[in-house]
Structures are given as C-alpha cells and as structure tokens.
Amino acid sequence: MFSKIVVVLNDLPESQHALRTAIDLARLCSAELATVSILGDLPAYASFSVVVDPGAPASMMEERRGRHKKLHETAENLARELGVHAQGSILADKEVRAIVHFLKEQNADLLVIGLHQHDFYLSRLWSSVYDLAQDATCNILGVH
C-alpha cells in the first residue's frame, strides 16, 4: 500500500500522535519511515538581541537545532522499539516549500501531519495544510 511514509515533527502533542500513527502504518505496510522538521525563521525580537549580544541569533538557532535533533532521536528510538527503521531530517527553509521538496526527494507516497486543533495560529496552520494539499506529490493524512 505505502512504501515511503514521511511524518512532520514538532514539539506539540499532535505531532506525537502523528508519529505514532506513521509508525503503526509503516509497520503494517513494511514501509520506510522518514521524519522531518522545519527550523523556520527566528522570531522578530531576535534581531534586537544583536544589540546586547552579537552572537545571540546564532545561539538561538543552535538551541533550536538541538531541540529538533532531540525530537528526531526520540522518534527514531520509538520507531526502533516498535520494529520500524526511521531516518530524521531537519530542514531550514519555508515550511511548505521545504516539505514538498523533501517529499519529492524521498519519493514519498504518504505524508502524515498532526492537526493542531488548539493552535493559536490556526488560520496559518490551515493555510499550510491547504498549500501542502495543493503541492504535495503524495497522499496526506491529518492526525488529531
């Protein structure tokens, strides 16, 4: 049914639900599993931090990269415990563009994403989901 499944990770609970679903599907389909996260841009206030500490933006980005690395390590360990091999990737680009490019590069046939029901940026989330649905080269499964 599916041979390459990609799941998007972040630090919200819905992302963990999506991960568990993707692992279960990968196990059932004997599919490969790839995890992906997007570093994204630093918040606007990061540009002001340069006045106090010129190295602050780089430190903030490194801290963010460390959190993403930990997310992927945890996901890989959980997948391994459940009998699935997972490979993680951290991307530094615009959210939708990066994911669409990654899907093509991985030749994925399913993208699993967590639907963040109570996200403060709900309109931005649905805009991203819509853009993914328009541009993705594979099926998309949204998980609550």
mmCIF file of C-alpha atoms in Angstrom, residues 1-108:
data_model
loop_
_atom_site.group_PDB
_atom_site.id
_atom_site.type_symbol
_atom_site.label_atom_id
_atom_site.label_comp_id
_atom_site.label_asym_id
_atom_site.label_seq_id
_atom_site.Cartn_x
_atom_site.Cartn_y
_atom_site.Cartn_z
ATOM 1 C CA MET A 1 0.000 0.000 0.000
ATOM 2 C CA PHE A 2 2.590 2.592 1.112
ATOM 3 C CA SER A 3 6.329 2.153 0.675
ATOM 4 C CA LYS A 4 7.690 5.502 1.959
ATOM 5 C CA ILE A 5 5.967 7.421 4.741
ATOM 6 C CA VAL A 6 7.050 10.874 5.908
ATOM 7 C CA VAL A 7 5.890 12.374 9.203
ATOM 8 C CA VAL A 8 6.346 16.008 10.189
ATOM 9 C CA LEU A 9 7.654 16.528 13.713
ATOM 10 C CA ASN A 10 7.460 19.455 16.097
ATOM 11 C CA ASP A 11 7.152 19.762 19.859
ATOM 12 C CA LEU A 12 3.335 19.790 20.026
ATOM 13 C CA PRO A 13 1.352 16.759 21.283
ATOM 14 C CA GLU A 14 -0.473 16.316 17.969
ATOM 15 C CA SER A 15 2.869 15.751 16.287
ATOM 16 C CA GLN A 16 3.495 12.825 18.620
ATOM 17 C CA HIS A 17 0.076 11.381 17.710
ATOM 18 C CA ALA A 18 1.037 11.698 14.041
ATOM 19 C CA LEU A 19 4.350 9.963 14.742
ATOM 20 C CA ARG A 20 2.648 7.001 16.428
ATOM 21 C CA THR A 21 0.201 6.705 13.530
ATOM 22 C CA ALA A 22 3.027 6.868 10.980
ATOM 23 C CA ILE A 23 4.998 4.206 12.859
ATOM 24 C CA ASP A 24 1.944 1.931 13.007
ATOM 25 C CA LEU A 25 1.292 2.393 9.287
ATOM 26 C CA ALA A 26 4.951 1.831 8.409
ATOM 27 C CA ARG A 27 4.956 -1.392 10.408
ATOM 28 C CA LEU A 28 1.696 -2.620 8.823
ATOM 29 C CA CYS A 29 2.865 -1.772 5.290
ATOM 30 C CA SER A 30 6.520 -2.737 5.767
ATOM 31 C CA ALA A 31 7.257 0.811 4.635
ATOM 32 C CA GLU A 32 10.256 3.067 5.161
ATOM 33 C CA LEU A 33 9.694 5.937 7.597
ATOM 34 C CA ALA A 34 11.257 9.380 7.421
ATOM 35 C CA THR A 35 10.781 12.115 9.988
ATOM 36 C CA VAL A 36 11.179 15.757 9.039
ATOM 37 C CA SER A 37 11.100 19.052 10.923
ATOM 38 C CA ILE A 38 11.461 22.652 9.825
ATOM 39 C CA LEU A 39 13.753 25.036 11.688
ATOM 40 C CA GLY A 40 11.897 28.097 10.464
ATOM 41 C CA ASP A 41 12.880 31.693 11.000
ATOM 42 C CA LEU A 42 13.820 33.145 14.349
ATOM 43 C CA PRO A 43 11.246 35.411 15.964
ATOM 44 C CA ALA A 44 11.412 39.120 15.128
ATOM 45 C CA TYR A 45 12.843 40.016 18.542
ATOM 46 C CA ALA A 46 15.978 38.015 17.711
ATOM 47 C CA SER A 47 17.174 40.889 15.522
ATOM 48 C CA PHE A 48 17.095 43.200 18.562
ATOM 49 C CA SER A 49 19.148 40.781 20.640
ATOM 50 C CA VAL A 50 22.184 41.567 18.455
ATOM 51 C CA VAL A 51 22.474 44.899 20.297
ATOM 52 C CA VAL A 52 23.040 43.102 23.601
ATOM 53 C CA ASP A 53 24.827 40.019 22.296
ATOM 54 C CA PRO A 54 26.014 39.801 18.667
ATOM 55 C CA GLY A 55 26.082 36.006 18.906
ATOM 56 C CA ALA A 56 22.528 35.688 20.251
ATOM 57 C CA PRO A 57 20.774 34.815 16.958
ATOM 58 C CA ALA A 58 23.319 32.092 16.203
ATOM 59 C CA SER A 59 22.953 30.736 19.748
ATOM 60 C CA MET A 60 19.171 30.775 19.457
ATOM 61 C CA MET A 61 19.301 28.898 16.154
ATOM 62 C CA GLU A 62 21.747 26.354 17.568
ATOM 63 C CA GLU A 63 19.469 25.791 20.573
ATOM 64 C CA ARG A 64 16.511 25.329 18.204
ATOM 65 C CA ARG A 65 18.527 22.878 16.069
ATOM 66 C CA GLY A 66 19.378 20.916 19.246
ATOM 67 C CA ARG A 67 15.687 20.628 20.172
ATOM 68 C CA HIS A 68 14.887 19.371 16.664
ATOM 69 C CA LYS A 69 17.726 16.848 16.813
ATOM 70 C CA LYS A 70 16.351 15.551 20.123
ATOM 71 C CA LEU A 71 12.862 15.219 18.579
ATOM 72 C CA HIS A 72 14.269 13.055 15.785
ATOM 73 C CA GLU A 73 16.359 10.928 18.139
ATOM 74 C CA THR A 74 13.304 10.271 20.305
ATOM 75 C CA ALA A 75 11.237 9.418 17.222
ATOM 76 C CA GLU A 76 13.921 7.065 15.891
ATOM 77 C CA ASN A 77 14.152 5.299 19.265
ATOM 78 C CA LEU A 78 10.369 4.873 19.498
ATOM 79 C CA ALA A 79 10.198 3.563 15.940
ATOM 80 C CA ARG A 80 13.043 1.122 16.609
ATOM 81 C CA GLU A 81 11.267 -0.176 19.742
ATOM 82 C CA LEU A 82 8.214 -0.859 17.576
ATOM 83 C CA GLY A 83 10.177 -2.585 14.829
ATOM 84 C CA VAL A 84 10.422 0.270 12.308
ATOM 85 C CA HIS A 85 13.531 2.000 10.986
ATOM 86 C CA ALA A 86 13.196 5.800 10.880
ATOM 87 C CA GLN A 87 15.552 8.389 9.418
ATOM 88 C CA GLY A 88 15.303 12.026 10.546
ATOM 89 C CA SER A 89 15.948 15.251 8.643
ATOM 90 C CA ILE A 90 15.980 18.865 9.789
ATOM 91 C CA LEU A 91 15.258 21.407 7.058
ATOM 92 C CA ALA A 92 15.933 25.138 7.055
ATOM 93 C CA ASP A 93 13.552 26.675 4.534
ATOM 94 C CA LYS A 94 9.973 27.904 4.286
ATOM 95 C CA GLU A 95 7.623 25.305 5.730
ATOM 96 C CA VAL A 96 5.525 24.208 2.744
ATOM 97 C CA ARG A 97 8.271 24.565 0.137
ATOM 98 C CA ALA A 98 10.697 22.538 2.260
ATOM 99 C CA ILE A 99 8.222 19.733 2.906
ATOM 100 C CA VAL A 100 7.107 19.500 -0.739
ATOM 101 C CA HIS A 101 10.735 19.368 -1.890
ATOM 102 C CA PHE A 102 11.513 16.724 0.765
ATOM 103 C CA LEU A 103 8.539 14.593 -0.338
ATOM 104 C CA LYS A 104 9.755 14.637 -3.927
ATOM 105 C CA GLU A 105 13.337 13.930 -2.896
ATOM 106 C CA GLN A 106 12.243 10.982 -0.745
ATOM 107 C CA ASN A 107 9.768 9.693 -3.340
ATOM 108 C CA ALA A 108 7.200 9.553 -0.541
#
